[in-house]
PDB file of C-alpha atoms in Angstrom:
ATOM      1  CA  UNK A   1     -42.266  10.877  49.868  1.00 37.00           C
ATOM      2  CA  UNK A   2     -39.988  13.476  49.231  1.00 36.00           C
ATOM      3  CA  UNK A   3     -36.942  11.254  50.567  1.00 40.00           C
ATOM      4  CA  UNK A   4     -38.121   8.302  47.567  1.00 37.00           C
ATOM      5  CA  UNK A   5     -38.481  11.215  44.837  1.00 37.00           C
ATOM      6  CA  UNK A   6     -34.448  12.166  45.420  1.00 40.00           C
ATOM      7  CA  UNK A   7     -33.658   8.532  45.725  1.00 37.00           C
ATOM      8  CA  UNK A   8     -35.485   8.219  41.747  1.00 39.00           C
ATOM      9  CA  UNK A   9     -34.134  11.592  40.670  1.00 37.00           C
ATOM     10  CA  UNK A  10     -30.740  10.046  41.265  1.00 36.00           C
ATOM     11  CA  UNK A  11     -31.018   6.575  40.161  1.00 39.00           C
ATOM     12  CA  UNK A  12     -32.196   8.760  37.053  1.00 36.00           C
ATOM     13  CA  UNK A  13     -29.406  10.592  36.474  1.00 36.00           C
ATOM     14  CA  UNK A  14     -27.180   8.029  37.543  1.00 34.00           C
ATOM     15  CA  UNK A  15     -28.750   5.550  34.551  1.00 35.00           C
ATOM     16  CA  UNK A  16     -28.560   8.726  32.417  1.00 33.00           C
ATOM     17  CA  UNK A  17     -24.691   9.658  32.787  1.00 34.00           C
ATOM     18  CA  UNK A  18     -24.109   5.391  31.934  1.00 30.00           C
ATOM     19  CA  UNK A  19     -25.591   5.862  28.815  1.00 30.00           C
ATOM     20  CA  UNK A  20     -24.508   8.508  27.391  1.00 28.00           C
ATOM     21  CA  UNK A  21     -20.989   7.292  28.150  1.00 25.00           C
ATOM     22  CA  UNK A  22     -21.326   3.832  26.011  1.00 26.00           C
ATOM     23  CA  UNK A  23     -23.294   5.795  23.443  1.00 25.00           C
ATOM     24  CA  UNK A  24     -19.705   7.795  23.467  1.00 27.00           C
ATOM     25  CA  UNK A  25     -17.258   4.965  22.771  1.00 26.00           C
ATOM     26  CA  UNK A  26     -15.389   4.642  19.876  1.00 27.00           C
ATOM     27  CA  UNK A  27     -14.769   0.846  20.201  1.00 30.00           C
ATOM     28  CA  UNK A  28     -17.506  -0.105  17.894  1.00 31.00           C
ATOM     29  CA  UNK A  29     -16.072   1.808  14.710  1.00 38.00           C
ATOM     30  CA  UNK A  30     -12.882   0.287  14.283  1.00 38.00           C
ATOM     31  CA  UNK A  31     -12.815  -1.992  11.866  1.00 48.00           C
ATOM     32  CA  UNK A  32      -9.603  -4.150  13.803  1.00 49.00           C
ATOM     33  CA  UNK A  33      -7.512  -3.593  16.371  1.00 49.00           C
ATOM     34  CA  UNK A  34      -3.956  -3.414  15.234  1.00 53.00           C
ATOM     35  CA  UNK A  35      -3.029  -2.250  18.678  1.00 52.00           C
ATOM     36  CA  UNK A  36      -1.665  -6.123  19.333  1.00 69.00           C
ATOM     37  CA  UNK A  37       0.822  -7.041  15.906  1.00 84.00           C
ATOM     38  CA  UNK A  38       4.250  -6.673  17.285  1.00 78.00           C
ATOM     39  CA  UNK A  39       7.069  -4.700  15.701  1.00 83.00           C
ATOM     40  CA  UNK A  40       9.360  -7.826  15.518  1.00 83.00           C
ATOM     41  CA  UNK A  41       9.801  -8.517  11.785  1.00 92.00           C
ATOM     42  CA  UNK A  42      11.630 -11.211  11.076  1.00 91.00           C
ATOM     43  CA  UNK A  43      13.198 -10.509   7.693  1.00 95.00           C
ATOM     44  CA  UNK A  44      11.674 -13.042   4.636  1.00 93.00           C
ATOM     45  CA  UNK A  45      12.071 -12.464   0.722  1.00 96.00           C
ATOM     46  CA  UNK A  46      15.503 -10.382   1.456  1.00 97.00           C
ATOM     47  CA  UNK A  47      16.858  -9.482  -1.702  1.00 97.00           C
ATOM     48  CA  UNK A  48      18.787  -6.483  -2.397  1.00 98.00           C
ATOM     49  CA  UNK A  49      18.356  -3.780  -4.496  1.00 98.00           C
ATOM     50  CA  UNK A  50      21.337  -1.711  -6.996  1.00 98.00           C
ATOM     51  CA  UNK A  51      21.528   2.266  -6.944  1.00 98.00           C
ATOM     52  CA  UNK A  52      21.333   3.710  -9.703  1.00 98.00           C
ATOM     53  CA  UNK A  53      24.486   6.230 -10.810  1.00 97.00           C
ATOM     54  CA  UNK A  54      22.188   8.088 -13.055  1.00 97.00           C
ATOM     55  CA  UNK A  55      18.454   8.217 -11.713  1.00 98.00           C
ATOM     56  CA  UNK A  56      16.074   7.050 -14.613  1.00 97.00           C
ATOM     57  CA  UNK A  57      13.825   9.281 -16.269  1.00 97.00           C
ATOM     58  CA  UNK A  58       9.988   9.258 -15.647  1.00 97.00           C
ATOM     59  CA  UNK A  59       8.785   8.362 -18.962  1.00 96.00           C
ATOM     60  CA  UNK A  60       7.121   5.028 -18.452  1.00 96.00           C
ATOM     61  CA  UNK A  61       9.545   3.152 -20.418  1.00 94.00           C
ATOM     62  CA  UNK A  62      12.319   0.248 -20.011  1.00 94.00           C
ATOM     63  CA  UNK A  63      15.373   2.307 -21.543  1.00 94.00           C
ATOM     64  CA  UNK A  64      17.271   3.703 -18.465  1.00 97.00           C
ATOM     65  CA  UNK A  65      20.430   1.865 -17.940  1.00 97.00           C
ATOM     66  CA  UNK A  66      19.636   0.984 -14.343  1.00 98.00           C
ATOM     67  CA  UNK A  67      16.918  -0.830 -15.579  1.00 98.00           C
ATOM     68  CA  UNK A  68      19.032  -2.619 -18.304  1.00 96.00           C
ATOM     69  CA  UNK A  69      21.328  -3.856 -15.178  1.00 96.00           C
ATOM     70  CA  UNK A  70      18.777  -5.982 -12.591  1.00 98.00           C
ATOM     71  CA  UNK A  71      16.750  -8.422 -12.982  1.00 97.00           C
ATOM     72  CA  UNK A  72      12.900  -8.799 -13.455  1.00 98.00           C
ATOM     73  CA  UNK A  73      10.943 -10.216 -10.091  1.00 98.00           C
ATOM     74  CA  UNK A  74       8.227 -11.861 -10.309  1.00 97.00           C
ATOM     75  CA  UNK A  75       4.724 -10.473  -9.738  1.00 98.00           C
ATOM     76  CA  UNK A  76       2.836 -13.771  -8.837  1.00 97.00           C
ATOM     77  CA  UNK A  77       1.383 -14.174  -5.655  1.00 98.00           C
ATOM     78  CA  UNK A  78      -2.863 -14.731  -5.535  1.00 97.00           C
ATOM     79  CA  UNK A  79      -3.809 -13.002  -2.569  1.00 97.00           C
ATOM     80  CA  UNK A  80      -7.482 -12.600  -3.318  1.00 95.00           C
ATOM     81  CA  UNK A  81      -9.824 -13.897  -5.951  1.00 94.00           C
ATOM     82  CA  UNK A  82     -10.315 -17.235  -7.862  1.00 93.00           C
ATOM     83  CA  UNK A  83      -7.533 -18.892  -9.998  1.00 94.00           C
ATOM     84  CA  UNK A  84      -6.591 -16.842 -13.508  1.00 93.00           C
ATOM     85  CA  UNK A  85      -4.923 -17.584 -16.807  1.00 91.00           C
ATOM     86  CA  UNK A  86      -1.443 -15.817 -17.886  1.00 90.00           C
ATOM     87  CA  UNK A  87      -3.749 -13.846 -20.696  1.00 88.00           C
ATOM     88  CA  UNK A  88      -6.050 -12.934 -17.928  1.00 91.00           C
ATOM     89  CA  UNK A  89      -2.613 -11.321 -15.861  1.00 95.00           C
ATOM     90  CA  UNK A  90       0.886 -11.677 -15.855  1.00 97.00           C
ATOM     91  CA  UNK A  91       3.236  -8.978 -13.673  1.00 97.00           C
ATOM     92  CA  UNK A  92       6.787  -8.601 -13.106  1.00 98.00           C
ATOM     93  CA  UNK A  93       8.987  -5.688 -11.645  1.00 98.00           C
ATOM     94  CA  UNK A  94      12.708  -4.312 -11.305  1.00 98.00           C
ATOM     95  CA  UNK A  95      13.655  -2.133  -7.985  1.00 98.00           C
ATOM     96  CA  UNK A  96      16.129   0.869  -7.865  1.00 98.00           C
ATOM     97  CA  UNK A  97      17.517   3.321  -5.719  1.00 98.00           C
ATOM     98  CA  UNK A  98      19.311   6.928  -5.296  1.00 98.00           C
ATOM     99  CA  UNK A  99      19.170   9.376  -2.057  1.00 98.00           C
ATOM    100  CA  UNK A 100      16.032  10.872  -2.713  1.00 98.00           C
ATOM    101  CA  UNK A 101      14.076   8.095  -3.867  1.00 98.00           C
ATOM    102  CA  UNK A 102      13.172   4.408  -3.925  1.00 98.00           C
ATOM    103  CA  UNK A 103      11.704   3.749  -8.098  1.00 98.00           C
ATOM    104  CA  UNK A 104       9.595   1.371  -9.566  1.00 98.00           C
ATOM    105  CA  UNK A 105       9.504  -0.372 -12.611  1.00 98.00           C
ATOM    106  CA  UNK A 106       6.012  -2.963 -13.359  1.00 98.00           C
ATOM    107  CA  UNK A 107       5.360  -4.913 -16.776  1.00 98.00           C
ATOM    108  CA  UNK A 108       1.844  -5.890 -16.281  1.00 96.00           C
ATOM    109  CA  UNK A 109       0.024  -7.516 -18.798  1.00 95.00           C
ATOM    110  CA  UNK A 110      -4.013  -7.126 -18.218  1.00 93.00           C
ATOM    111  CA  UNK A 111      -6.712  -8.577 -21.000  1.00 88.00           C
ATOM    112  CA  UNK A 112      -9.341  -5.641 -19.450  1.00 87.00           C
ATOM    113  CA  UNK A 113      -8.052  -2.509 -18.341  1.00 83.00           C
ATOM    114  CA  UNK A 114     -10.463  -0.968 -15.691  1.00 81.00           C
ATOM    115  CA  UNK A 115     -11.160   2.455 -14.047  1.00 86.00           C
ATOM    116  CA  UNK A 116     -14.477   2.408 -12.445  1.00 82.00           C
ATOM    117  CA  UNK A 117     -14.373   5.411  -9.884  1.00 81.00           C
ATOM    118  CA  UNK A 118     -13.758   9.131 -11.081  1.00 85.00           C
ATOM    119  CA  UNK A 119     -13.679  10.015  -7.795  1.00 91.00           C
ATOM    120  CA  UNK A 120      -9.828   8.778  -6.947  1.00 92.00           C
ATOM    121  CA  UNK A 121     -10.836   8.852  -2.956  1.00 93.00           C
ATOM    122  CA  UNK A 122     -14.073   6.005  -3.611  1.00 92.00           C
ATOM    123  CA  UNK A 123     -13.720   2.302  -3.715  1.00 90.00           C
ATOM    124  CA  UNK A 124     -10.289   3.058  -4.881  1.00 90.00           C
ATOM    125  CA  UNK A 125      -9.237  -0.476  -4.586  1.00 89.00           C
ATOM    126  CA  UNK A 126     -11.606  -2.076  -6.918  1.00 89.00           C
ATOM    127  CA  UNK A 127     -10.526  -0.388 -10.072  1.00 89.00           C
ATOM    128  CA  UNK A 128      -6.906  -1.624 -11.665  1.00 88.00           C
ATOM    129  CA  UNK A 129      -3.968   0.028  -9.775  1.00 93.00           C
ATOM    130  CA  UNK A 130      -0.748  -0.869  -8.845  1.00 97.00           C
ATOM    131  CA  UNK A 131      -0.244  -0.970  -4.950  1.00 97.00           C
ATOM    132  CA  UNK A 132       3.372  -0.318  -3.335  1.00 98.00           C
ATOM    133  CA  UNK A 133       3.853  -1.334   0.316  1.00 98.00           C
ATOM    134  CA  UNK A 134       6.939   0.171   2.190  1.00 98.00           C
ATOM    135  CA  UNK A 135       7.748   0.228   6.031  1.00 98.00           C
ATOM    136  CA  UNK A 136      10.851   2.376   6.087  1.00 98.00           C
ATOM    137  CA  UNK A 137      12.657   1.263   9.385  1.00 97.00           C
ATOM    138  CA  UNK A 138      11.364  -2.835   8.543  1.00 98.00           C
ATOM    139  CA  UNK A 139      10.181  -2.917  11.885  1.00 96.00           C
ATOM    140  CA  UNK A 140       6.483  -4.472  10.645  1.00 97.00           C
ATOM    141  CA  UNK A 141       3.715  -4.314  12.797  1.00 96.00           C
ATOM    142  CA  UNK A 142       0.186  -2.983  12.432  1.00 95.00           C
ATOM    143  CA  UNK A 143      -0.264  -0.080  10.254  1.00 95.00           C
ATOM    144  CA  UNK A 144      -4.267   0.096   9.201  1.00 93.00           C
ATOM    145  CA  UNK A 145      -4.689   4.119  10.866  1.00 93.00           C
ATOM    146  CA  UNK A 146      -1.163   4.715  11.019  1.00 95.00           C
ATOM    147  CA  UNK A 147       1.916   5.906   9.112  1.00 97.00           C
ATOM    148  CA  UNK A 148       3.918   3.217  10.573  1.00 96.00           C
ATOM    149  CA  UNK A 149       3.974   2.082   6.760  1.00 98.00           C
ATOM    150  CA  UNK A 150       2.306   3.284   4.290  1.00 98.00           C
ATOM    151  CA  UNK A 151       0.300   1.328   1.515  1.00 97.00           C
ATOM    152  CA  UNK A 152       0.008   3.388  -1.698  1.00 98.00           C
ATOM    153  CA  UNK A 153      -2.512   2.634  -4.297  1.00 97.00           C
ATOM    154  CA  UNK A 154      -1.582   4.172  -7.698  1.00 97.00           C
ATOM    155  CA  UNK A 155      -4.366   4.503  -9.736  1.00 95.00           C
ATOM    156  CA  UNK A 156      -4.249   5.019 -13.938  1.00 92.00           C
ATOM    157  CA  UNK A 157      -4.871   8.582 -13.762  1.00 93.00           C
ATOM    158  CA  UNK A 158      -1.659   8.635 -11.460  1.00 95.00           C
ATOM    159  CA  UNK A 159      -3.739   9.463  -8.545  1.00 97.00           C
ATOM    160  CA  UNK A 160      -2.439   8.408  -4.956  1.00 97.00           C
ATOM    161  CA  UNK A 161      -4.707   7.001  -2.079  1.00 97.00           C
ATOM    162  CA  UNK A 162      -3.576   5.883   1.417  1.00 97.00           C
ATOM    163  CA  UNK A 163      -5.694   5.743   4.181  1.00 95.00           C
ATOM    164  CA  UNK A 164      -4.330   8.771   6.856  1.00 95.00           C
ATOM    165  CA  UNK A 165      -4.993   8.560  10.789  1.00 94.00           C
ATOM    166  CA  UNK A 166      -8.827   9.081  11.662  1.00 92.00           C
ATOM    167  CA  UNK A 167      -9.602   6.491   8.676  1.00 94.00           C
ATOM    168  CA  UNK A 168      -9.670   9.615   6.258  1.00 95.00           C
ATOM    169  CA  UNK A 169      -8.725   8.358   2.623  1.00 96.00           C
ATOM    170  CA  UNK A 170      -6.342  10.599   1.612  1.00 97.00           C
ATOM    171  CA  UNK A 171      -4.177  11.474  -1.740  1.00 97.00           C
ATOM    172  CA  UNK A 172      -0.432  11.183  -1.136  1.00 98.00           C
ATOM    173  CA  UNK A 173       0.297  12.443  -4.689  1.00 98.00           C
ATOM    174  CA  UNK A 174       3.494  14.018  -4.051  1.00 98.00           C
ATOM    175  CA  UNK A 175       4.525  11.217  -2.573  1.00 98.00           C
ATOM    176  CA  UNK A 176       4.962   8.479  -5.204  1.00 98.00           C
ATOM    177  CA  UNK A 177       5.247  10.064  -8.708  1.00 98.00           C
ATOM    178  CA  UNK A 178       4.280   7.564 -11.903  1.00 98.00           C
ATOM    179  CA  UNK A 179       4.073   7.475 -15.483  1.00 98.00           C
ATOM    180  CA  UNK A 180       2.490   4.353 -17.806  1.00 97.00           C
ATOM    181  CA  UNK A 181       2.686   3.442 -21.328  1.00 96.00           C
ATOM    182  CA  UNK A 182       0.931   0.938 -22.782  1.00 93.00           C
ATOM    183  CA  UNK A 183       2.292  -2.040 -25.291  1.00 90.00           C
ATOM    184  CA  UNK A 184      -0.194  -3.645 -27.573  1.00 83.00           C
ATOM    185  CA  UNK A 185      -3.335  -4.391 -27.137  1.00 83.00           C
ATOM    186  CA  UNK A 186      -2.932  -5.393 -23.066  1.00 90.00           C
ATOM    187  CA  UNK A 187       0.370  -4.420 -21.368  1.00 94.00           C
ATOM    188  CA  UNK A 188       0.949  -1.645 -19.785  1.00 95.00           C
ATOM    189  CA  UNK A 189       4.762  -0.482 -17.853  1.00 97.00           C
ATOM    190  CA  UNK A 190       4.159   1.456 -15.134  1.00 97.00           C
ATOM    191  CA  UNK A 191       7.248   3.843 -13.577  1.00 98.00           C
ATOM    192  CA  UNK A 192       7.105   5.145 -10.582  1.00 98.00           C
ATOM    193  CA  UNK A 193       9.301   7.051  -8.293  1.00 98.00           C
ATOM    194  CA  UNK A 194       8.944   7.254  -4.399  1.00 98.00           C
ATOM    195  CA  UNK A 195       9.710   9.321  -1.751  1.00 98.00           C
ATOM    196  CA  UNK A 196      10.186   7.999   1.674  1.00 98.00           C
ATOM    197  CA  UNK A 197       8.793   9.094   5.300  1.00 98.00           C
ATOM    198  CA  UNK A 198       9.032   7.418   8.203  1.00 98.00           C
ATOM    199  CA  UNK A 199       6.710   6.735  10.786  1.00 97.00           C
ATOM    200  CA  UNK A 200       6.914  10.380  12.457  1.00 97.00           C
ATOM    201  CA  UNK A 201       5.068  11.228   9.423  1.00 98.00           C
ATOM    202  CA  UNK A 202       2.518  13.950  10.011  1.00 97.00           C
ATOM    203  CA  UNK A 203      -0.355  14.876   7.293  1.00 97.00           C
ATOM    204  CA  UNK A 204      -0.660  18.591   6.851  1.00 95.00           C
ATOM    205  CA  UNK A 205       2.699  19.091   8.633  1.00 96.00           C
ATOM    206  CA  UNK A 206       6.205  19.987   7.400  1.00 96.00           C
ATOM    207  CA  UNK A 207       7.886  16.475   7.091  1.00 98.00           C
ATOM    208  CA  UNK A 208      11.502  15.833   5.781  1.00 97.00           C
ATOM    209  CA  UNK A 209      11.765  12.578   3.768  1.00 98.00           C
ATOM    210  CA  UNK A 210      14.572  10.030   4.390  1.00 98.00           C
ATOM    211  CA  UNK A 211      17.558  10.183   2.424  1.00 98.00           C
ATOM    212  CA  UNK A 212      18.579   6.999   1.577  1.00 98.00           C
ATOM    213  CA  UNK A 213      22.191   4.851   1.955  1.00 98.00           C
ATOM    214  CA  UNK A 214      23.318   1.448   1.099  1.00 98.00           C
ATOM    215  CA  UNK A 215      22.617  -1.150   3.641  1.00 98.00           C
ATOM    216  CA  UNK A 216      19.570   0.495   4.653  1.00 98.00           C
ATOM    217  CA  UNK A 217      16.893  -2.457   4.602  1.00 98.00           C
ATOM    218  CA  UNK A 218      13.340  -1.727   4.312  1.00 98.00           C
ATOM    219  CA  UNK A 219       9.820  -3.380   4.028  1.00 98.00           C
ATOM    220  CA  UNK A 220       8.616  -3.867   0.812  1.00 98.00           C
ATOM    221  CA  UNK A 221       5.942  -5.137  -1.245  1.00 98.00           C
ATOM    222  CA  UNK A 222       4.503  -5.112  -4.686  1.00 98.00           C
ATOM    223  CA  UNK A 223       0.518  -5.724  -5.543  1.00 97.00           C
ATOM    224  CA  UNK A 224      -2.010  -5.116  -8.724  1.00 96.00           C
ATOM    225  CA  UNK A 225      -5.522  -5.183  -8.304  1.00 94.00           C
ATOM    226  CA  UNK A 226      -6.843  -6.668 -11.265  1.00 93.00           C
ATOM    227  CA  UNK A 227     -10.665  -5.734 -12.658  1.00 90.00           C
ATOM    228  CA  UNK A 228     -12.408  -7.314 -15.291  1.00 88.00           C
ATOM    229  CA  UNK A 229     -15.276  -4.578 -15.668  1.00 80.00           C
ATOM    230  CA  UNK A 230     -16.949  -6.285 -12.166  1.00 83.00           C
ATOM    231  CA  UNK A 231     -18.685  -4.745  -9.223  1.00 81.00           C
ATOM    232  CA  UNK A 232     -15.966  -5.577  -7.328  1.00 85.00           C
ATOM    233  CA  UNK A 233     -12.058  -5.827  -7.408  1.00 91.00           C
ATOM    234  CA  UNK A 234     -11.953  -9.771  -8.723  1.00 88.00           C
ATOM    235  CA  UNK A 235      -7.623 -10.444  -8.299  1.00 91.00           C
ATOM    236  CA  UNK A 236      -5.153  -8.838  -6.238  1.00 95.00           C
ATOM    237  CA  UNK A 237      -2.122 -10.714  -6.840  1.00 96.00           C
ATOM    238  CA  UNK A 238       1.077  -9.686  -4.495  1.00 98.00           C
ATOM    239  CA  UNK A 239       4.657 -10.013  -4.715  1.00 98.00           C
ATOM    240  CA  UNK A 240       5.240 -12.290  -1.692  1.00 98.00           C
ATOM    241  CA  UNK A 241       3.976 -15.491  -0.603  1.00 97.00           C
ATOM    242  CA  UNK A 242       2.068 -14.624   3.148  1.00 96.00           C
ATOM    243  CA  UNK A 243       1.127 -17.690   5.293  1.00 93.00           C
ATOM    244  CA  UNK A 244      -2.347 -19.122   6.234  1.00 93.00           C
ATOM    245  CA  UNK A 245      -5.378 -18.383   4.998  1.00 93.00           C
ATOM    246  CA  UNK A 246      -5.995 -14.381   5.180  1.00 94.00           C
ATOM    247  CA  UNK A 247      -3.310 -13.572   2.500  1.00 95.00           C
ATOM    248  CA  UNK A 248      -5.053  -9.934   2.232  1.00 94.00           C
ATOM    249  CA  UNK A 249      -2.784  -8.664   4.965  1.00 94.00           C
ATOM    250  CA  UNK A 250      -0.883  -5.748   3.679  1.00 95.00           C
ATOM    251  CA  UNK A 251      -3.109  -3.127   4.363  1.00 94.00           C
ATOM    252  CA  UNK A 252      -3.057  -3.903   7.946  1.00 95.00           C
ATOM    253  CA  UNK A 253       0.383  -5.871   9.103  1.00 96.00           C
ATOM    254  CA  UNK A 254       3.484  -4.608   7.306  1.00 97.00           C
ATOM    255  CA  UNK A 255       4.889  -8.420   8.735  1.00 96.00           C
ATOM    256  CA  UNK A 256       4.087  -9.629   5.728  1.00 97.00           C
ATOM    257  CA  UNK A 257       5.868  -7.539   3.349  1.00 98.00           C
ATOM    258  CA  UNK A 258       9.257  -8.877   2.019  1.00 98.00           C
ATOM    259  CA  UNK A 259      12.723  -7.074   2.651  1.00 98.00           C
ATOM    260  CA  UNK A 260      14.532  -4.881   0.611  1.00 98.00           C
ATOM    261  CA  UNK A 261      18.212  -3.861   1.616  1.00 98.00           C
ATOM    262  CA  UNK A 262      19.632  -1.303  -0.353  1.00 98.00           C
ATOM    263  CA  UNK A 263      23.457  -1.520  -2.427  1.00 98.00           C
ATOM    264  CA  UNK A 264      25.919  -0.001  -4.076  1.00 96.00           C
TER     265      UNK A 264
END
């Protein structure tokens, strides 16, 4: 009797230690696995982009004479949502460069201008924001809970939202500086200026940002998420064309994004 008690005791404890160990798993609260997109980007959408001799000024306008020197690119890839009208949105953008930073410059025209969330760290992606994807060594790969790129969401109020390591939405602020002004009834320019980090990037550590050179390349894309006063984010239209079906890839696979390489 005493002999069939242990033998119960232990099958017990046995059953108990299995449990608590799959109750323990992580597994089930990732949202994907990014573990298995390879670093091997091949470039696509290579185009380069001119430094600027005298860095423009933050002021949300067109008037710097870097920006008077390159050309507009075209805003104009649906990546989510149903078809839209030029009146609904039209978006277009010029690059730049200097050591300390990679800038910005959007034209967005937008019938309904939308900020839902005060809180910049909630549903951040359904109100109208301009998005700015960059990979700093262009290697691609996954990037959803990592800072091997970074996918910065700049909202109206100039607020900056990223999602950090431990799926922790997180403001990057000091990271990508901007300034809007708006023209008419429903265009806005939007001017931003960003500082890169590379992968190493640690949040709450001391990081040094990359100084930038000419023929550095880099991955880069351009997005808006466009609102029309819905529940839900109803556009996001990107700056390169991505392949198959599931064209709402940035966030996750920096493959996608075009290629930047930096001039003189």
């Amino acid at each position: 009797m005493k002999h069939l008690l242990a033998i119960c005791l232990l099958t017990l404890a046995l059953s108990s230690c299995k449990e608590t160990t799959t109750t323990a798993s992580p597994s089930s609260d990732l949202v994907e696995d990014t573990s298995e997109i390879p670093n091997n980007k091949i470039d696509h959408q290579l185009r380069q982009v001119q430094k600027a001799t005298i860095a423009p000024e933050l002021d949300g306008k067109a008037d710097d004479p870097i920006w008077n020197s390159v050309s507009w690119q075209q805003l104009d890839q649906k990546w989510l949502g149903d078809d839209y009208t030029a009146q609904d949105f039209a978006g277009r953008y010029k690059l730049a460069w200097t050591p300390e930073a990679l800038y910005i410059l959007a034209e967005i025209t937008d019938d309904v201008i939308y900020d839902k969330e005060k809180d910049p760290l909630t549903l951040w992606w359904d109100d109208d924001c301009l998005e700015i994807f960059i990979d700093e060594d262009n290697s691609g790969g996954g990037h959803q809970f990592t800072h091997n790129a970074f996918a910065y969401h700049v909202a109206l109020d100039g607020n900056v939202v990223d999602v950090a390591p431990g799926k922790i939405p997180t403001l990057y602020n000091s990271h990508v500086q901007s300034k809007t002004t708006t023209l008419g009834e429903n265009k806005m320019l939007w001017e931003c200026k960003m500082t890169i980090y590379d992968a190493t990037y640690k949040d709450g550590g001391v990081n040094e940002q990359k100084i930038l050179a000419p023929n550095k390349k880099m991955g880069f894309a351009l997005a808006y998420c466009d609102n029309d006063a819905s529940e839900e984010r109803e556009n996001f239209i990107g700056s390169v064309a991505v392949p198959g079906e599931d064209k709402n890839r940035g966030w996750i696979d920096a493959g996608i994004f075009g290629t930047i390489e930096l001039v003189e």
